[in-house]
Structures are given as structure tokens and as C-alpha cells.
XYZ file of C-alpha atoms in Angstrom:
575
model
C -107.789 82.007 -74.330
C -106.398 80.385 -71.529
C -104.828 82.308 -68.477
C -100.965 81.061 -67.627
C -98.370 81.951 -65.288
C -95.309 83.841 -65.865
C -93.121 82.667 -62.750
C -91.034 85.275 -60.943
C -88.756 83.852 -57.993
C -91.512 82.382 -55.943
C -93.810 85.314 -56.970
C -96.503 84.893 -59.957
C -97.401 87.435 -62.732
C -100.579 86.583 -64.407
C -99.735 86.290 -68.815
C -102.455 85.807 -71.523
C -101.223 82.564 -73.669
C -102.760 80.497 -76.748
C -103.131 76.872 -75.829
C -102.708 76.378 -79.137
C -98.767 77.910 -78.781
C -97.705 76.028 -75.283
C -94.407 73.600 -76.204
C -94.420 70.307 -74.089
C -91.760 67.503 -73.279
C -92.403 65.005 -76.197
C -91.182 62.280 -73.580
C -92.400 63.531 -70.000
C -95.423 65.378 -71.360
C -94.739 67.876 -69.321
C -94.906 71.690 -70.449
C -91.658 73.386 -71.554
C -90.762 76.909 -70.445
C -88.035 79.261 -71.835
C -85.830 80.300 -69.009
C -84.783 84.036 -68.599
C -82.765 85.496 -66.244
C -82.908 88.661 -65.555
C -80.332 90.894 -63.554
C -81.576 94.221 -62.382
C -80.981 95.900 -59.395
C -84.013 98.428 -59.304
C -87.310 97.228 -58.924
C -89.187 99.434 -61.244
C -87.369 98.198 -63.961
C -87.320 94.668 -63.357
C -91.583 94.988 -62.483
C -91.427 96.975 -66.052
C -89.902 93.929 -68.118
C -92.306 91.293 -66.019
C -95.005 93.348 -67.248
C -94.497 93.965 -71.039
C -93.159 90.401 -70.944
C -96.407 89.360 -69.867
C -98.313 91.763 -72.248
C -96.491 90.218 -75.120
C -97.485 87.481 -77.652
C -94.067 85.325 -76.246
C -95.367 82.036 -74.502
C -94.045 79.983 -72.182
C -91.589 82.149 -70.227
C -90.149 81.506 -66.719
C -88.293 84.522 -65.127
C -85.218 84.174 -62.402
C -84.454 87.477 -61.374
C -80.843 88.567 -59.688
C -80.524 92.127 -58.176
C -76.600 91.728 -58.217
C -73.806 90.222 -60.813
C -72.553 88.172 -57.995
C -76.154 86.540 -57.558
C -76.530 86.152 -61.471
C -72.734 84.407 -61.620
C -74.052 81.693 -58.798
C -77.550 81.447 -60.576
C -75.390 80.508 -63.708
C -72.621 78.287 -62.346
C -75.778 75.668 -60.935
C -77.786 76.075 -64.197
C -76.854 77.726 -67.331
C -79.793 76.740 -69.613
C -81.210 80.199 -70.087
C -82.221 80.977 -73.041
C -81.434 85.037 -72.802
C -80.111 86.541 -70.326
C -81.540 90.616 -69.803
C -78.294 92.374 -67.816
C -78.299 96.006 -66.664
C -74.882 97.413 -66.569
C -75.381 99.169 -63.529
C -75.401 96.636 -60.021
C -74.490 97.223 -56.969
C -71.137 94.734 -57.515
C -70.276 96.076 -60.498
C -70.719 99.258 -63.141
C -70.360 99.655 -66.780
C -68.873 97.949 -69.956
C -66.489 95.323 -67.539
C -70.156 93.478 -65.799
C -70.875 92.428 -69.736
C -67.219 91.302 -69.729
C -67.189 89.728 -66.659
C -70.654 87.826 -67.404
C -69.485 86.785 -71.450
C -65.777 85.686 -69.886
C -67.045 83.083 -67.674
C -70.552 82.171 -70.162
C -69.565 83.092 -73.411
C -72.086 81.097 -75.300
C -75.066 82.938 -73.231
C -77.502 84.741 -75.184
C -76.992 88.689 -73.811
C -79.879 91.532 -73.657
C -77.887 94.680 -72.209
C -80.259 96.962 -70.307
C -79.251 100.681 -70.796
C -79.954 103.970 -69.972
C -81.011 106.515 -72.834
C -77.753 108.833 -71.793
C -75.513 104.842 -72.653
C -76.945 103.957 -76.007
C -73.157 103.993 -76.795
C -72.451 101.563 -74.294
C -75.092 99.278 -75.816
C -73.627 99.820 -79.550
C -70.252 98.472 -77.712
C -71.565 95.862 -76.171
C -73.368 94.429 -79.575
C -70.101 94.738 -81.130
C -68.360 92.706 -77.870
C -70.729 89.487 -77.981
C -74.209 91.100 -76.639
C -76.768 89.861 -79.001
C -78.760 93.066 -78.374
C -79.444 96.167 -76.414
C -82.821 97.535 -75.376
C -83.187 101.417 -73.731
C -84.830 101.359 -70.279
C -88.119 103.380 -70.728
C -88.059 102.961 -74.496
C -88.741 100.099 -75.433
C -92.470 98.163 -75.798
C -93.962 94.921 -75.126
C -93.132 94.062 -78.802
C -90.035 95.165 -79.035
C -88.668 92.959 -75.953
C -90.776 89.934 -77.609
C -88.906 90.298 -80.659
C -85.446 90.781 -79.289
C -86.210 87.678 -76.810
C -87.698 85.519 -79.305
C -84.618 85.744 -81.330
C -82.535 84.679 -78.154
C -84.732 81.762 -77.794
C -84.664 80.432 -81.883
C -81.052 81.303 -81.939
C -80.780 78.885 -78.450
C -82.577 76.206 -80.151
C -80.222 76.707 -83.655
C -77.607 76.702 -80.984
C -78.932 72.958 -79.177
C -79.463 71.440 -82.561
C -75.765 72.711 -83.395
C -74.272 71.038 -80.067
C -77.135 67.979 -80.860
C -75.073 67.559 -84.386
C -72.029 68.176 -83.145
C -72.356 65.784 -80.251
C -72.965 63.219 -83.222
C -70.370 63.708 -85.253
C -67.843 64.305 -82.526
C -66.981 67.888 -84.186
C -66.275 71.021 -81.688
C -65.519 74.340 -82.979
C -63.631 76.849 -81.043
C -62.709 80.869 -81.439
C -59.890 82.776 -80.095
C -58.997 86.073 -79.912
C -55.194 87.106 -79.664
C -55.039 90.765 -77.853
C -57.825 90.080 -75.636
C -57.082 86.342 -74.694
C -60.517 85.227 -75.271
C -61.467 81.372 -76.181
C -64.838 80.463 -76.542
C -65.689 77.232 -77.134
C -68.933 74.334 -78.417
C -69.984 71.879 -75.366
C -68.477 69.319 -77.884
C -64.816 70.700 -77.904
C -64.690 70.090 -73.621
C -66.304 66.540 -74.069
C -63.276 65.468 -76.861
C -61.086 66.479 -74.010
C -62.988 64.974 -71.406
C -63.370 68.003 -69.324
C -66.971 68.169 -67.037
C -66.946 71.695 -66.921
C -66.307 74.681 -68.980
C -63.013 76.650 -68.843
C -63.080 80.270 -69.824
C -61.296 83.589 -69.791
C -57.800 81.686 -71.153
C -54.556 83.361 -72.042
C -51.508 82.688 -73.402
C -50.064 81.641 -69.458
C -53.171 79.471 -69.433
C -52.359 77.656 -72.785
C -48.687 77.178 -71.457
C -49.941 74.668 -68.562
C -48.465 71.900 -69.694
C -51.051 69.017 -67.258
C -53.943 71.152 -69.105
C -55.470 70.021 -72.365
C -55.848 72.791 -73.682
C -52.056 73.325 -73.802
C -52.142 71.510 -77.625
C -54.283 74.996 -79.130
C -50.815 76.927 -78.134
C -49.043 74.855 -81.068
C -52.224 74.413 -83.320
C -52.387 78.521 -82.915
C -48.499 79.175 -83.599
C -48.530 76.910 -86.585
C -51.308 78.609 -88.054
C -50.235 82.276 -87.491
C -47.196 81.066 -90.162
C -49.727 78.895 -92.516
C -52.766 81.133 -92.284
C -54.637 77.934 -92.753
C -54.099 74.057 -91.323
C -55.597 70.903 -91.368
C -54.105 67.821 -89.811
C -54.563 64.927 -87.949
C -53.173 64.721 -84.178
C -53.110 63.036 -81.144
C -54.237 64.706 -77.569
C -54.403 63.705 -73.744
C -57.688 64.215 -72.469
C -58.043 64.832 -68.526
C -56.842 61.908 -66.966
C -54.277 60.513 -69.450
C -56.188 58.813 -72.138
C -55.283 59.375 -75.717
C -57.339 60.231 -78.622
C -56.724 60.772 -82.221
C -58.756 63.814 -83.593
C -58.959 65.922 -87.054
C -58.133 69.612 -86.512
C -58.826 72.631 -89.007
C -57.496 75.948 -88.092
C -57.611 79.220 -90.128
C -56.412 82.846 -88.787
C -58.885 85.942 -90.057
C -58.075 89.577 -89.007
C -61.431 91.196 -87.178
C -62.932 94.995 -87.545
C -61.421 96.132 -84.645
C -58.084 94.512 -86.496
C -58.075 91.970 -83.594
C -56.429 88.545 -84.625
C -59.106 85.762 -84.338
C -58.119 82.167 -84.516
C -61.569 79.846 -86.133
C -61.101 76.266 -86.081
C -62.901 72.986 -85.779
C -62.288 69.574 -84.235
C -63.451 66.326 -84.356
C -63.120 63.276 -82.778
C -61.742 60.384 -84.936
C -60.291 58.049 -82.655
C -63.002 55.126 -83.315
C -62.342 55.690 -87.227
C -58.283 55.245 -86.404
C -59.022 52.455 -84.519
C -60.682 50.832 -87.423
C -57.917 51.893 -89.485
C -55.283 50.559 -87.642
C -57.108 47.605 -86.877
C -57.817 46.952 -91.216
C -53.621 47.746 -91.717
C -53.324 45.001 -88.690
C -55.025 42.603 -90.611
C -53.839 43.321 -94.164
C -50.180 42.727 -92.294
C -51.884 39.232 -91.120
C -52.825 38.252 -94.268
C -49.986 39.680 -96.309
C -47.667 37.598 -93.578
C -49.989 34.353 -94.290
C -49.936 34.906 -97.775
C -46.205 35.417 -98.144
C -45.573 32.349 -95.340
C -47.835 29.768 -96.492
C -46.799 26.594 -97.532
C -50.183 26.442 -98.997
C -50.468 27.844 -102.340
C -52.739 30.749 -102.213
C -54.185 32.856 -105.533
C -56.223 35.084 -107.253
C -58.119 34.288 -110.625
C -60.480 35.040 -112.966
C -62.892 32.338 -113.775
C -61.451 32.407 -117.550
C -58.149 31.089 -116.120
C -55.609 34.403 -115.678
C -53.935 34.874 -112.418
C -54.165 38.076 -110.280
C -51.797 37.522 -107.534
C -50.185 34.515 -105.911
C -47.570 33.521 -102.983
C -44.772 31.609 -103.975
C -45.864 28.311 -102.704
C -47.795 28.675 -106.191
C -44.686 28.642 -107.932
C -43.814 25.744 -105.676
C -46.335 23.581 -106.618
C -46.734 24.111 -110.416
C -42.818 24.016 -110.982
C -42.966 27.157 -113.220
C -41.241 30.904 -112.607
C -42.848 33.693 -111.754
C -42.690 35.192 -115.493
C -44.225 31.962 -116.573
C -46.884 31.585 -114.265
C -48.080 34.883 -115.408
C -48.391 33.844 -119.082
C -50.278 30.477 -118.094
C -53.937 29.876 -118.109
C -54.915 28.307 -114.532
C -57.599 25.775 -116.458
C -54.944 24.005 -118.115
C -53.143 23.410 -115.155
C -56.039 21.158 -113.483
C -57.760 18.009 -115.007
C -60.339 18.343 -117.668
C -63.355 16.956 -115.926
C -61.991 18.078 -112.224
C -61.807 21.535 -113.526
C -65.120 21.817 -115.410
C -66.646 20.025 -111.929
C -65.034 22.951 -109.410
C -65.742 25.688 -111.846
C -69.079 24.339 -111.910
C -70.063 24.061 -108.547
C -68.001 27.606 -107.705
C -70.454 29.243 -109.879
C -73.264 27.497 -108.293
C -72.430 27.583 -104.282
C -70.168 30.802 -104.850
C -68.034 28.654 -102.636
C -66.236 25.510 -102.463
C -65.061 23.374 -99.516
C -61.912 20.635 -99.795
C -62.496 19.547 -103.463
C -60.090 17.207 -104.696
C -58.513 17.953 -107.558
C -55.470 16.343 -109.888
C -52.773 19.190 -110.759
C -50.329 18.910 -113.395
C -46.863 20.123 -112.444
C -44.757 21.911 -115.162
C -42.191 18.675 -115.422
C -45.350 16.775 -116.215
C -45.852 14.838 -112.751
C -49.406 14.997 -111.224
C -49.969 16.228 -107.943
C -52.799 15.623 -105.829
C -54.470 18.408 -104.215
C -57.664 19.550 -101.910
C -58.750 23.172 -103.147
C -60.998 25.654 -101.308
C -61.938 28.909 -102.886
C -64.631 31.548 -102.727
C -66.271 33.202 -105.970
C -66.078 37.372 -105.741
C -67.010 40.224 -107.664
C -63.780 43.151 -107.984
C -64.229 46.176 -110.288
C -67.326 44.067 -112.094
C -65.022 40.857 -112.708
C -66.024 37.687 -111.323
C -62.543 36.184 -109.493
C -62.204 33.138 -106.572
C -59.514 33.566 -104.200
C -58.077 30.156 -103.911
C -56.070 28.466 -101.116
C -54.680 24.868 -102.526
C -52.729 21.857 -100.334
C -50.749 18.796 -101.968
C -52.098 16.031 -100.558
C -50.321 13.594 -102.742
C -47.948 12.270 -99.891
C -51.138 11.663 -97.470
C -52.926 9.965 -100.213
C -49.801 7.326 -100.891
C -49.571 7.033 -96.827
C -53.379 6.488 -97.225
C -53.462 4.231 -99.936
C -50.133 2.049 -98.327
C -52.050 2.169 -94.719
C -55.326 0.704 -96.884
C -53.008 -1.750 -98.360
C -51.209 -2.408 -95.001
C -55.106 -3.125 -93.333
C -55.977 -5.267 -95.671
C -53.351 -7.825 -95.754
C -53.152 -7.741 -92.217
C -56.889 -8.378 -92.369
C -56.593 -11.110 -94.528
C -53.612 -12.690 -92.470
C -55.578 -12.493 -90.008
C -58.085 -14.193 -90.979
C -56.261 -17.165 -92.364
C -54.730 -17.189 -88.829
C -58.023 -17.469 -87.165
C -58.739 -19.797 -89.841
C -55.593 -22.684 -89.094
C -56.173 -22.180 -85.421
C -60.015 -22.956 -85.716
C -58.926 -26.074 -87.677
C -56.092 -26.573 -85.533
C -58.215 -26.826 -82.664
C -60.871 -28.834 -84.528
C -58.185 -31.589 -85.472
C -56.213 -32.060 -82.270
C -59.347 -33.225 -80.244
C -60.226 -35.971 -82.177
C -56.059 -36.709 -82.270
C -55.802 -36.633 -78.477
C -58.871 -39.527 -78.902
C -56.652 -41.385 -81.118
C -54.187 -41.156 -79.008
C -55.913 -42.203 -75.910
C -57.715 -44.798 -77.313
C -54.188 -46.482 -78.826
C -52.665 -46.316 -75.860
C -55.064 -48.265 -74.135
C -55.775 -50.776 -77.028
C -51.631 -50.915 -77.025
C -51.949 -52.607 -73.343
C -54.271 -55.552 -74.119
C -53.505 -58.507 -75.063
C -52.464 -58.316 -78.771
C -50.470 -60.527 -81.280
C -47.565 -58.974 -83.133
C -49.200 -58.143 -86.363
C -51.854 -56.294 -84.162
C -49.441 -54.432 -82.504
C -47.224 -53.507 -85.474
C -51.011 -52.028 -86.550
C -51.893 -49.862 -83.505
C -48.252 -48.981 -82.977
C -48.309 -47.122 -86.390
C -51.638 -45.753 -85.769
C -50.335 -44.487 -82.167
C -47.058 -43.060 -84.006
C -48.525 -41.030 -86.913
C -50.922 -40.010 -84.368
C -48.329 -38.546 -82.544
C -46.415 -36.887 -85.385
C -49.736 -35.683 -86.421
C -50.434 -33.966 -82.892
C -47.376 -32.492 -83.076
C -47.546 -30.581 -86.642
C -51.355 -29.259 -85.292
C -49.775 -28.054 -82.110
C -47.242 -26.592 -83.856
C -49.583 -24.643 -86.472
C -51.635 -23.698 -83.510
C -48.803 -22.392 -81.607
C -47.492 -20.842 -84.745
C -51.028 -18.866 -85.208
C -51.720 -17.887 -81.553
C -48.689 -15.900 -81.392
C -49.353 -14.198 -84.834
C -52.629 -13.024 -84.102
C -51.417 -11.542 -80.982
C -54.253 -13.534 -78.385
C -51.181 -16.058 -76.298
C -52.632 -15.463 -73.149
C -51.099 -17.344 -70.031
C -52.666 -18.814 -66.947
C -51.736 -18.096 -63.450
C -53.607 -21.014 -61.562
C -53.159 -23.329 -59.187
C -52.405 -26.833 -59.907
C -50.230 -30.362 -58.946
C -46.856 -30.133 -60.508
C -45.980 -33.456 -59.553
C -49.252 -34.956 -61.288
C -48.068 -32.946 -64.327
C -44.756 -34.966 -64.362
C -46.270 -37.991 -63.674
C -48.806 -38.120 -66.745
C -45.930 -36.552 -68.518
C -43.545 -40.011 -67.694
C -46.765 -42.247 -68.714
C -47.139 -40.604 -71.983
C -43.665 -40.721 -73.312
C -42.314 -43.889 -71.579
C -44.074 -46.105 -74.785
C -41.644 -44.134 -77.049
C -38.462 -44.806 -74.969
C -39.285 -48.042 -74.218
C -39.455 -48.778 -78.438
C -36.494 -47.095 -78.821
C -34.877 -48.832 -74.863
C -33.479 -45.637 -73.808
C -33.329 -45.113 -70.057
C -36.351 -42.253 -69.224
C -35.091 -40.739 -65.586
C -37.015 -38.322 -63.814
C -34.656 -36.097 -60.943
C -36.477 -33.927 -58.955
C -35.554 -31.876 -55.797
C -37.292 -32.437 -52.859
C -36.992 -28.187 -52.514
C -39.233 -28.217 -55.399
C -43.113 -27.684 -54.043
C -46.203 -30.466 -54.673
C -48.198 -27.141 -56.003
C -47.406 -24.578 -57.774
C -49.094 -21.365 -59.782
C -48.653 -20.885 -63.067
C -49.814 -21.903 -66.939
C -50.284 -25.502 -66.591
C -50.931 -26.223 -70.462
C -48.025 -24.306 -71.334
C -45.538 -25.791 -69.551
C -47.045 -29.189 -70.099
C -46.643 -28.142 -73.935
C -43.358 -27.138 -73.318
C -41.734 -30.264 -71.520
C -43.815 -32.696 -74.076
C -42.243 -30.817 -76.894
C -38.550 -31.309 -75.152
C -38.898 -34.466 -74.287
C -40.421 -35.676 -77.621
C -37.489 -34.255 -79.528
C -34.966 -35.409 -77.397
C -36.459 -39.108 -77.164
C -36.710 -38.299 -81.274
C -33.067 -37.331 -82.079
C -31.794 -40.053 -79.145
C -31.234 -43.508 -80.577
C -29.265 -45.189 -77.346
C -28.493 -44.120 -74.217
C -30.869 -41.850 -71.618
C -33.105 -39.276 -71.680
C -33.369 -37.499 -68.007
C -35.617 -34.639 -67.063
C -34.294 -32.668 -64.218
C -36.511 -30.556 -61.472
C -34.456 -27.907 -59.118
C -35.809 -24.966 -56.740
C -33.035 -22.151 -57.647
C -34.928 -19.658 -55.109
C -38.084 -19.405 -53.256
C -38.908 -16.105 -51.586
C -42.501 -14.973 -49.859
C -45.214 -16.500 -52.339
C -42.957 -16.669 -55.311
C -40.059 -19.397 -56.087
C -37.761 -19.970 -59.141
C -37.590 -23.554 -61.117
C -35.615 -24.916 -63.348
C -36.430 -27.701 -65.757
C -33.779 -29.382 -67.818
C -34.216 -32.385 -70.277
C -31.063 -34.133 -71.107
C -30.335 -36.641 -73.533
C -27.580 -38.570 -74.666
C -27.689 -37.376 -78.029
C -27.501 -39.101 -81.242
């Protein structure tokens, strides 16, 4: 045996416990104690109950002791955790049957021990029959007998916690009303659904007309069931503060002994499972809008080949009616060895990803098409939800742009070809031509010169086709890039004049050169191309001239800040 105290309001009472009997904190560690208040006024009596309390076989007890109701009410309002509550009906502050009222109005759930006189046993009998779990006669009653009567307060308490434990879970409250007397008592659960901190007691009928208070809804929940005896509905309520909440109320109406009207009812909180709801209608409205809107078609089958549901873009893309579709087997509708290949690997990956597959339309045409599906199991069928896309206008676009790249490949490369050969053949031709014109001003006889005269001609001809080609290809494979250097324009024209004054001299036209003195020594630009350019001119109008003059003709049209504008015109004389 181990000797523990039995705490009195800063006072101790020595108590005899078992060790073996003490209740601890599973998470602290520490020891817990079953909290009694106890409101007496005379200090006999109270000494009394501390002493057959701590003669008793009850453990763990911790006494607060009030001498008035007013003391008991402020004891309760800071801490209500008691798990019995022993109340004489005689204090100083108030006498009788109304200090039970007053103390079960404001704490109705309180576990209530009325202390009585032997001359009030009737007032005790009342009290039971009011909400007093028990009575006990002052100066008859043992050590036992309180035990018993407060170690039923104490396991009803704990039946009580595990209650508002469960109920906390579940989000269920239960409330009670009483008609004639305007009583509601209530579960802890019932003023958290409603967001309330604190507990609101002693209501009537003005209170449930409050239309800001919460509790306003039980006005209608009680009028409706008055007529239906019985209810059970879903509803939405403002908490404190505004929000909303959905919640699932049953409500039944029951007739007491006293033939008091007493209103039972439960509610719980189902605003997460509404949410859910509405948020699984939200998305069957998603799908049921992609479904219907989809160009895509999009169906249910079995893997044998019958059709559950599809959109109309189904009916779209296999030609056929609705009543039709429904008679046809999907397999036939695919390719033989496509099919068996999808079905295949839908079985084995229980999912398929952009498989290509040939459809055949109900006029006969194929349609190419890319077909993702998942395998699923409804009401122990195996069925693949299927979304399919024609793809039959990309794949001619594809197989045109393939098309398209490769003969512009190969053009290309016969471009790159001639121009590599154009190159190739021009430089020895420019030799040729160099080398005639030189051997052309030595001494030579007439036969000689016939010779190197043709040679220096078809040379010429020659250079002309392979600049051409070459001209012909750089522009085709898009790489004509121009120069912007610096060089001596009148060099150009000179070199130019040497060149072509063998061909007018054999055919003895008069070769002029007019150029205005505006026109600048140096210029910037693409010398090769406009060298190209003015041989090219001047060759064809020496070639189409067979008397008469060919002049080429340099003017300055404008010259601004680092810029000017020239003109170049050949004339001939013409045929």
C-alpha cells in the first residue's frame, strides 16, 4: 500500500490507494486525477464527504470545493472537466429545486450528485427525474455508497469522452430539446459544426428566432418535425462568421413522462463528402462535354468487338448511323494484322500509346488513324476506352513534304554538281583565252591566225555557256552573294575595252567608250558582277551588230554623302 493525496483547495487529506489502480497520461506520464467539485456551504458536511471519500476504494480523486453557487458557476465557466459534480441545494446564493436548475441550464452535460437533507428525499427523487444523475442523504450515506454513486459519474464521463472522441470523428452532434421548458442540450460536436467556441445554453423559442445566430436553423428543423414526427434531410447552415456548410440532419419528436414534448435529433457534418460530390458531377460534366465535343472519336468496347458507348465523331469517321454502328463488330472495322497487333499489346501493357492503325470507312475508303486506349475491368468484363484521330491528311502532307525534300535534295545536288564543274571548266577557259590572245599578237601567217582565231572564238562561246550554267545554278541554290568592296572602276573599263576590241575589230564596228567626268576613279561595290554584267552586254551587242558602233556609256545620275547613283548603257547599232 502506498499513501496518496486527496487534494482539497490548497489543503491535503491523506487517502489509502493501490499503486496497482493509479491511471497515468499515456503521453506525459504524468498521473491522472478525477476532478470533483464539490459545492457545500457547511463545513461539516463538506469535511464528511473528504473523509468517506478518502476511506473509500475510489483512486485518484482531486476535490475543488465551492461554499456558494456563484463560486461553483465561476469554477465551471474556467474549467468544466469535472467528472461529478456533489451540489447541496441549500447555499447561501441560492435555495432549493431552482440551484439544480440554475447549475444543469448553463452545464447541462455535467454529471450531478444532489446533496439532501433526510426531511428533502423528495427533492432528490425530483431532481433524478430533472437531469441529476443521483441523490445521496446527508448523514446517511457511507464511504461505499458515495464510491459507487461517484464511480458511476466518472465511467459514465469517460462513455461520455469516447462519445464526443467518435463524434468528433465522424463529424456527428446530437442535440435534445424540450418544448414547455425551453431546454436544448447539446454534444461538444454540434457547437464545433457551427463553429461556435463556447457553449450556449438555457435557449427558447425568442433565442431560436435570432436570425445572426446559428442556431436559428433548429426553429425550422423543429416546426417541420412537429408535422412529420420524423425527418431526415440534407441542408445547408451558416456557421459563426458566414461560412457555409452542408450537413445531414435527423430529427424525430417523442412525448416524455411528464408529457413534455422532446425534440431528439442528430447532425453531421458532410460538407467534405459534398465537396467530393460536386467536384465528381463537375468532372462527369467535363468529360460528358469532351465526349460529346470531340472531333476525336471516342468509345467504349469489349475486347470481342461490341460497342458500349461512343460520341458521334465515331459515326463520323466510320461513315455508318447510329443504328448501324450498334450492330457492327469493332474488329472488322480495323486491319487484320493492325488489329490482332493492338489487341495484342492492349492485353499485354493494359495500355496503348499512339498506335497506328488503318480503318476501313463504311463507303470502303481507308482512313488512317493513331489510337490510344486503356484496357478496364466493368461488372467482370474486360472493355478499353478508346480515343481515335484521322491522321490520313497529315500523313499525305507528310508523305508530299518527304517527296517535296527529296527532289529538292536531289536538285540540289545536281546544282552543286554543274556549278562545281562549272567552276572547274571556266579556269582552264580563261587560260585559253589568255594564252590566244597573246599568241593572236605575234607575228603569225594567215593560216596560223585563221587557227588561233577559231580556238580564241569557241573559247569564247564556250566561256560564255559555263558562265551562264554557273549563273543559272548560283541563283537556284539560293548562295548569289554580292561584294561590297573597294576597287578601280576605270581599270574595270579599261580591261573590259582590251578584251572585246579583237571581236569588233573582226567584225570593224566602231567600239566607243563615253564616260562622265562626274563619274568617280573608285567606287564600292561587286566588282565580278558588274564586270559579268557589262561583258555579257557588250558581247551580245558586238554579237547581234554586224556594221555600225557599239558604245558603252558611263553617267553619275546622283551622288549624295558616301553613296552615288550610275548608270551604264551599251548601245549598238543593231543588226
Amino acid at each position: 500500500m502506498d499513501s496518496k493525496l486527496l487534494q482539497r483547495e490548497g489543503t491535503s487529506i491523506d487517502a489509502m490507494t493501490n499503486e496497482n489502480s493509479l491511471s497515468y497520461d499515456q503521453m506525459s506520464g504524468e498521473e491522472i486525477y478525477n476532478q470533483i467539485l464539490l459545492v457545500e456551504d457547511n463545513p461539516g458536511d463538506a469535511h464528511l464527504v473528504e473523509l468517506l471519500l478518502s476511506e473509500s476504494d475510489l483512486l485518484n480523486c482531486k476535490i475543488t470545493h465551492k461554499t456558494t453557487l456563484t463560486e461553483a458557476m465561476t469554477c465551471l465557466e474556467k474549467n468544466d472537466d469535472y467528472a461529478a459534480i456533489l451540489l447541496d441545494l441549500s447555499l447561501p446564493d441560492s435555495r432549493g429545486f431552482i440551484t439544480l436548475e440554475k447549475l444543469l441550464a448553463k452545464y447541462p452535460n455535467n454529471n450531478v450528485i444532489v446533496l439532501t437533507g433526510l426531511a428533502d428525499k423528495n427533492l432528490g427523487i425530483k431532481a433524478v427525474k430533472t437531469g441529476a444523475q443521483d441523490f445521496l442523504i446527508k448523514g446517511n450515506f457511507d464511504s461505499d455508497t458515495l464510491a459507487k454513486s461517484l464511480r458511476y459519474s466518472i465511467e459514465r464521463n469517460k462513455v461520455l469522452q469516447r462519445l464526443e472522441d467518435t463524434q468528433r470523428l465522424a463529424h456527428i452532434g446530437n442535440w435534445e430539446y424540450k418544448l414547455e421548458s425551453n431546454q436544448f442540450t447539446a454534444s461538444d460536436e454540434i457547437y464545433r459544426i457551427f463553429n461556435l467556441k463556447e457553449r450556449v445554453a438555457n435557449f427558447s423559442v425568442e433565442n431560436f428566432e435570432e436570425i445572426d445566430h446559428p442556431f436559428q436553423i433548429f426553429k425550422a428543423i423543429h416546426k417541420e418535425t412537429l408535422v412529420a414526427k420524423k425527418i431526415s434531410k440534407d441542408i445547408e447552415i451558416k456557421q459563426l462568421g458566414g461560412a457555409l456548410r452542408f450537413v445531414s440532419i435527423q430529427c424525430s419528436v417523442n412525448r416524455s413522462e411528464d408529457n413534455e414534448t422532446i425534440f431528439s435529433g442528430i447532425i453531421q457534418d458532410i460538407t467534405d463528402r459534398k465537396k467530393s460530390e460536386q467536384e465528381l458531377l463537375k468532372s462527369q460534366e467535363r468529360y460528358l462535354d469532351i465526349f460529346t465535343k470531340s472531333k476525336d472519336a471516342i468509345f467504349i468496347c469489349t475486347l470481342d468487338g461490341k460497342f458500349i458507348d461512343y460520341n458521334r465523331a465515331t459515326l463520323d469517321l466510320f461513315g455508318y448511323s447510329n443504328e448501324e454502328l450498334k450492330e457492327k463488330d469493332a474488329k472488322a472495322l480495323f486491319e487484320v494484322n493492325a488489329k490482332n497487333d493492338f489487341l495484342e499489346k492492349l492485353e499485354e501493357r493494359k495500355a496503348v500509346t499512339d498506335f497506328e492503325i488503318e480503318i476501313e470507312q463504311k463507303s470502303g475508303a481507308s482512313r488512317y488513324c493513331l489510337i490510344n486506349a486503356n484496357l478496364t475491368e466493368s461488372e467482370g468484363q474486360l472493355i478499353y476506352n478508346a480515343i481515335v484521330r484521322d491522321i490520313t491528311e497529315q500523313k499525305q502532307t507528310e508523305a508530299l513534304r518527304k517527296a517535296r525534300d527529296l527532289a529538292r535534295q536531289s536538285a540540289q545536288m545536281k546544282e552543286q554538281f554543274i556549278a562545281s564543274i562549272s567552276h572547274e571548266m571556266r579556269t582552264p577557259m580563261n587560260a585559253i583565252l589568255g594564252m590566244s590572245n597573246l599568241v593572236i599578237q605575234t607575228n603569225l601567217n594567215k593560216e596560223q591566225r585563221d587557227y588561233i582565231s577559231s580556238i580564241k572564238q569557241s573559247s569564247e562561246i564556250l566561256l560564255g555557256i559555263i558562265n551562264d550554267i554557273l549563273e543559272i545554278s548560283t541563283i537556284q541554290t539560293g548562295k548569289i552573294k554580292f561584294e561590297n568592296k573597294d576597287f578601280d572602276l576605270d581599270q574595270l573599263l579599261k580591261n573590259l575595252m582590251n578584251v572585246m576590241k579583237y571581236k569588233v575589230k573582226e567584225k570593224s564596228l566602231k567600239f566607243e567608250l563615253i564616260k562622265d567626268d562626274k563619274v568617280p576613279k573608285y567606287i564600292k561595290g561587286d566588282k565580278l558582277r558588274l564586270n559579268q554584267i557589262l561583258y555579257n552586254l557588250v558581247g551580245n551587242a558586238i554579237k547581234f551588230t554586224d556594221k555600225g558602233h557599239v558604245k558603252i556609256y558611263v553617267e553619275n545620275l546622283s551622288e549624295s554623302t558616301g553613296s552615288v547613283m550610275i548608270k551604264f548603257t551599251v548601245e549598238d547599232s543593231g543588226i
